[in-house]
Amino acid sequence: MVSRVLVGMDDSEMAAEALRYALDVHAGSDITVLTVVGVPSPMMGEATAIAMAEDPQAKAEEAAEPVLDRARELAAERDVDIDTIVGAGHPARTIVNRADEFDVVVLGSHGGSVSDRLVIGNVADTVFKRSPVPVTVVR
């Protein structure tokens, strides 16, 4: 039985679909949403701003707030409480590093912009290949 679910979420509609799926299919399980900020990019803007901040954790949480607010709204529509985690750095690596704390990982099949996917790589594919627990990819 699945009791702990990790949902990787960014600001994409596919990530929102992944959370909806987890809330519906794994109703009654503890659901944790992980969003990753400071993602490597060609200009390193967000990553640099977080790294250079006086309080990097507070800056990371500030950057993650819009995604986590949306996750909480989606959960509230189903009258479910969720936990949230903010990670920093490369999304696939961050998700895989946390995956063994959960029974399953749920991800959208793709997210972010085309340029982000070219620089970062396909997060779902990497997590699928490297996760120590089962991964559900939602389309």
PDB file of C-alpha atoms in Angstrom:
ATOM      1  CA  MET A   1       0.000   0.000   0.000  1.00  0.00           C
ATOM      2  CA  VAL A   2       1.175   3.502  -0.790  1.00  0.00           C
ATOM      3  CA  SER A   3       1.262   5.720   2.276  1.00  0.00           C
ATOM      4  CA  ARG A   4       3.776   8.442   1.318  1.00  0.00           C
ATOM      5  CA  VAL A   5       3.703  10.178  -2.063  1.00  0.00           C
ATOM      6  CA  LEU A   6       6.203  12.718  -3.394  1.00  0.00           C
ATOM      7  CA  VAL A   7       4.917  15.008  -6.141  1.00  0.00           C
ATOM      8  CA  GLY A   8       7.511  17.027  -8.030  1.00  0.00           C
ATOM      9  CA  MET A   9       5.924  20.307  -9.053  1.00  0.00           C
ATOM     10  CA  ASP A  10       6.898  23.378 -11.043  1.00  0.00           C
ATOM     11  CA  ASP A  11       4.628  26.070 -12.438  1.00  0.00           C
ATOM     12  CA  SER A  12       3.516  23.998 -15.435  1.00  0.00           C
ATOM     13  CA  GLU A  13       0.033  22.645 -16.102  1.00  0.00           C
ATOM     14  CA  MET A  14       1.485  19.111 -16.392  1.00  0.00           C
ATOM     15  CA  ALA A  15       2.784  19.388 -12.823  1.00  0.00           C
ATOM     16  CA  ALA A  16      -0.655  20.520 -11.659  1.00  0.00           C
ATOM     17  CA  GLU A  17      -2.130  17.457 -13.410  1.00  0.00           C
ATOM     18  CA  ALA A  18       0.382  15.260 -11.594  1.00  0.00           C
ATOM     19  CA  LEU A  19      -0.740  16.679  -8.255  1.00  0.00           C
ATOM     20  CA  ARG A  20      -4.425  16.220  -9.164  1.00  0.00           C
ATOM     21  CA  TYR A  21      -3.647  12.618 -10.095  1.00  0.00           C
ATOM     22  CA  ALA A  22      -1.843  11.990  -6.806  1.00  0.00           C
ATOM     23  CA  LEU A  23      -4.665  13.551  -4.805  1.00  0.00           C
ATOM     24  CA  ASP A  24      -7.252  11.390  -6.575  1.00  0.00           C
ATOM     25  CA  VAL A  25      -5.429   8.069  -6.911  1.00  0.00           C
ATOM     26  CA  HIS A  26      -3.597   8.179  -3.587  1.00  0.00           C
ATOM     27  CA  ALA A  27      -6.407   9.644  -1.486  1.00  0.00           C
ATOM     28  CA  GLY A  28      -5.685   8.940   2.163  1.00  0.00           C
ATOM     29  CA  SER A  29      -1.918   8.910   1.636  1.00  0.00           C
ATOM     30  CA  ASP A  30       0.458  11.562   2.957  1.00  0.00           C
ATOM     31  CA  ILE A  31       1.231  13.756  -0.040  1.00  0.00           C
ATOM     32  CA  THR A  32       4.288  15.982  -0.145  1.00  0.00           C
ATOM     33  CA  VAL A  33       4.902  18.493  -2.923  1.00  0.00           C
ATOM     34  CA  LEU A  34       8.526  19.248  -3.749  1.00  0.00           C
ATOM     35  CA  THR A  35       9.393  22.253  -5.860  1.00  0.00           C
ATOM     36  CA  VAL A  36      12.951  23.024  -6.873  1.00  0.00           C
ATOM     37  CA  VAL A  37      14.245  26.572  -7.279  1.00  0.00           C
ATOM     38  CA  GLY A  38      17.604  27.898  -8.386  1.00  0.00           C
ATOM     39  CA  VAL A  39      17.414  25.713 -11.467  1.00  0.00           C
ATOM     40  CA  PRO A  40      20.491  25.955 -13.701  1.00  0.00           C
ATOM     41  CA  SER A  41      19.803  28.212 -16.669  1.00  0.00           C
ATOM     42  CA  PRO A  42      21.859  29.944 -19.354  1.00  0.00           C
ATOM     43  CA  MET A  43      21.883  33.230 -17.431  1.00  0.00           C
ATOM     44  CA  MET A  44      21.978  31.699 -13.906  1.00  0.00           C
ATOM     45  CA  GLY A  45      19.673  34.523 -12.706  1.00  0.00           C
ATOM     46  CA  GLU A  46      17.547  32.770 -10.087  1.00  0.00           C
ATOM     47  CA  ALA A  47      20.328  30.427  -8.989  1.00  0.00           C
ATOM     48  CA  THR A  48      22.747  33.318  -8.508  1.00  0.00           C
ATOM     49  CA  ALA A  49      20.184  35.454  -6.683  1.00  0.00           C
ATOM     50  CA  ILE A  50      19.479  32.623  -4.244  1.00  0.00           C
ATOM     51  CA  ALA A  51      23.153  31.789  -3.717  1.00  0.00           C
ATOM     52  CA  MET A  52      24.083  35.436  -3.122  1.00  0.00           C
ATOM     53  CA  ALA A  53      21.179  36.204  -0.775  1.00  0.00           C
ATOM     54  CA  GLU A  54      21.924  36.947   2.854  1.00  0.00           C
ATOM     55  CA  ASP A  55      19.515  34.125   3.778  1.00  0.00           C
ATOM     56  CA  PRO A  56      19.534  31.652   0.848  1.00  0.00           C
ATOM     57  CA  GLN A  57      16.866  29.410   2.388  1.00  0.00           C
ATOM     58  CA  ALA A  58      14.457  32.329   2.860  1.00  0.00           C
ATOM     59  CA  LYS A  59      15.131  33.467  -0.718  1.00  0.00           C
ATOM     60  CA  ALA A  60      14.500  29.929  -2.026  1.00  0.00           C
ATOM     61  CA  GLU A  61      11.231  29.705  -0.101  1.00  0.00           C
ATOM     62  CA  GLU A  62      10.181  33.101  -1.479  1.00  0.00           C
ATOM     63  CA  ALA A  63      10.890  31.941  -5.036  1.00  0.00           C
ATOM     64  CA  ALA A  64       8.929  28.720  -4.457  1.00  0.00           C
ATOM     65  CA  GLU A  65       5.871  30.359  -2.922  1.00  0.00           C
ATOM     66  CA  PRO A  66       3.785  30.779  -6.127  1.00  0.00           C
ATOM     67  CA  VAL A  67       4.130  27.077  -6.976  1.00  0.00           C
ATOM     68  CA  LEU A  68       3.408  25.972  -3.420  1.00  0.00           C
ATOM     69  CA  ASP A  69       0.403  28.311  -3.193  1.00  0.00           C
ATOM     70  CA  ARG A  70      -1.022  26.677  -6.314  1.00  0.00           C
ATOM     71  CA  ALA A  71      -0.373  23.229  -4.872  1.00  0.00           C
ATOM     72  CA  ARG A  72      -2.182  24.156  -1.652  1.00  0.00           C
ATOM     73  CA  GLU A  73      -5.121  25.532  -3.675  1.00  0.00           C
ATOM     74  CA  LEU A  74      -5.416  22.301  -5.670  1.00  0.00           C
ATOM     75  CA  ALA A  75      -5.302  20.259  -2.475  1.00  0.00           C
ATOM     76  CA  ALA A  76      -7.859  22.516  -0.770  1.00  0.00           C
ATOM     77  CA  GLU A  77     -10.275  21.906  -3.674  1.00  0.00           C
ATOM     78  CA  ARG A  78     -10.274  18.265  -2.537  1.00  0.00           C
ATOM     79  CA  ASP A  79     -10.215  19.165   1.161  1.00  0.00           C
ATOM     80  CA  VAL A  80      -6.763  17.593   1.594  1.00  0.00           C
ATOM     81  CA  ASP A  81      -3.785  18.871   3.566  1.00  0.00           C
ATOM     82  CA  ILE A  82      -0.382  18.462   1.935  1.00  0.00           C
ATOM     83  CA  ASP A  83       3.176  18.942   3.076  1.00  0.00           C
ATOM     84  CA  THR A  84       5.626  21.012   1.053  1.00  0.00           C
ATOM     85  CA  ILE A  85       9.379  20.960   0.539  1.00  0.00           C
ATOM     86  CA  VAL A  86      11.580  23.507  -1.199  1.00  0.00           C
ATOM     87  CA  GLY A  87      14.699  22.184  -2.860  1.00  0.00           C
ATOM     88  CA  ALA A  88      17.450  24.084  -4.632  1.00  0.00           C
ATOM     89  CA  GLY A  89      19.518  23.152  -7.655  1.00  0.00           C
ATOM     90  CA  HIS A  90      18.908  20.580 -10.360  1.00  0.00           C
ATOM     91  CA  PRO A  91      15.297  19.279 -10.231  1.00  0.00           C
ATOM     92  CA  ALA A  92      15.901  15.637 -11.198  1.00  0.00           C
ATOM     93  CA  ARG A  93      18.808  15.226  -8.802  1.00  0.00           C
ATOM     94  CA  THR A  94      16.874  16.861  -5.970  1.00  0.00           C
ATOM     95  CA  ILE A  95      13.826  14.639  -6.530  1.00  0.00           C
ATOM     96  CA  VAL A  96      15.898  11.443  -6.769  1.00  0.00           C
ATOM     97  CA  ASN A  97      17.817  12.363  -3.599  1.00  0.00           C
ATOM     98  CA  ARG A  98      14.527  12.639  -1.656  1.00  0.00           C
ATOM     99  CA  ALA A  99      12.684   9.750  -3.322  1.00  0.00           C
ATOM    100  CA  ASP A 100      13.741   7.006  -0.901  1.00  0.00           C
ATOM    101  CA  GLU A 101      11.746   8.740   1.855  1.00  0.00           C
ATOM    102  CA  PHE A 102       8.538   7.939  -0.080  1.00  0.00           C
ATOM    103  CA  ASP A 103       6.667   4.969  -1.552  1.00  0.00           C
ATOM    104  CA  VAL A 104       6.120   6.538  -4.971  1.00  0.00           C
ATOM    105  CA  VAL A 105       7.059   9.667  -6.941  1.00  0.00           C
ATOM    106  CA  VAL A 106       4.475  11.355  -9.182  1.00  0.00           C
ATOM    107  CA  LEU A 107       5.573  13.786 -11.909  1.00  0.00           C
ATOM    108  CA  GLY A 108       4.149  15.542 -14.912  1.00  0.00           C
ATOM    109  CA  SER A 109       5.529  14.252 -18.186  1.00  0.00           C
ATOM    110  CA  HIS A 110       7.143  17.594 -18.912  1.00  0.00           C
ATOM    111  CA  GLY A 111       7.226  21.097 -17.559  1.00  0.00           C
ATOM    112  CA  GLY A 112       8.862  24.446 -17.938  1.00  0.00           C
ATOM    113  CA  SER A 113       9.746  26.084 -21.221  1.00  0.00           C
ATOM    114  CA  VAL A 114      11.387  24.434 -24.203  1.00  0.00           C
ATOM    115  CA  SER A 115      14.659  26.248 -23.477  1.00  0.00           C
ATOM    116  CA  ASP A 116      14.571  25.045 -19.853  1.00  0.00           C
ATOM    117  CA  ARG A 117      14.117  21.456 -21.039  1.00  0.00           C
ATOM    118  CA  LEU A 118      17.069  21.792 -23.426  1.00  0.00           C
ATOM    119  CA  VAL A 119      19.378  23.112 -20.697  1.00  0.00           C
ATOM    120  CA  ILE A 120      18.128  21.047 -17.791  1.00  0.00           C
ATOM    121  CA  GLY A 121      17.206  17.869 -19.622  1.00  0.00           C
ATOM    122  CA  ASN A 122      14.036  15.858 -19.222  1.00  0.00           C
ATOM    123  CA  VAL A 123      13.391  15.724 -15.475  1.00  0.00           C
ATOM    124  CA  ALA A 124      10.727  13.018 -15.675  1.00  0.00           C
ATOM    125  CA  ASP A 125      12.952  10.763 -17.771  1.00  0.00           C
ATOM    126  CA  THR A 126      15.916  11.158 -15.422  1.00  0.00           C
ATOM    127  CA  VAL A 127      13.839  10.575 -12.298  1.00  0.00           C
ATOM    128  CA  PHE A 128      12.168   7.568 -13.931  1.00  0.00           C
ATOM    129  CA  LYS A 129      15.559   6.006 -14.686  1.00  0.00           C
ATOM    130  CA  ARG A 130      17.267   6.785 -11.355  1.00  0.00           C
ATOM    131  CA  SER A 131      14.580   6.741  -8.674  1.00  0.00           C
ATOM    132  CA  PRO A 132      14.911   4.079  -5.965  1.00  0.00           C
ATOM    133  CA  VAL A 133      11.083   3.900  -5.746  1.00  0.00           C
ATOM    134  CA  PRO A 134       8.347   3.547  -8.384  1.00  0.00           C
ATOM    135  CA  VAL A 135       7.622   6.628 -10.498  1.00  0.00           C
ATOM    136  CA  THR A 136       4.293   7.546 -12.059  1.00  0.00           C
ATOM    137  CA  VAL A 137       4.522   9.963 -14.971  1.00  0.00           C
ATOM    138  CA  VAL A 138       1.274  11.805 -15.704  1.00  0.00           C
ATOM    139  CA  ARG A 139       0.400  13.210 -19.148  1.00  0.00           C
TER     140      ARG A 139
END
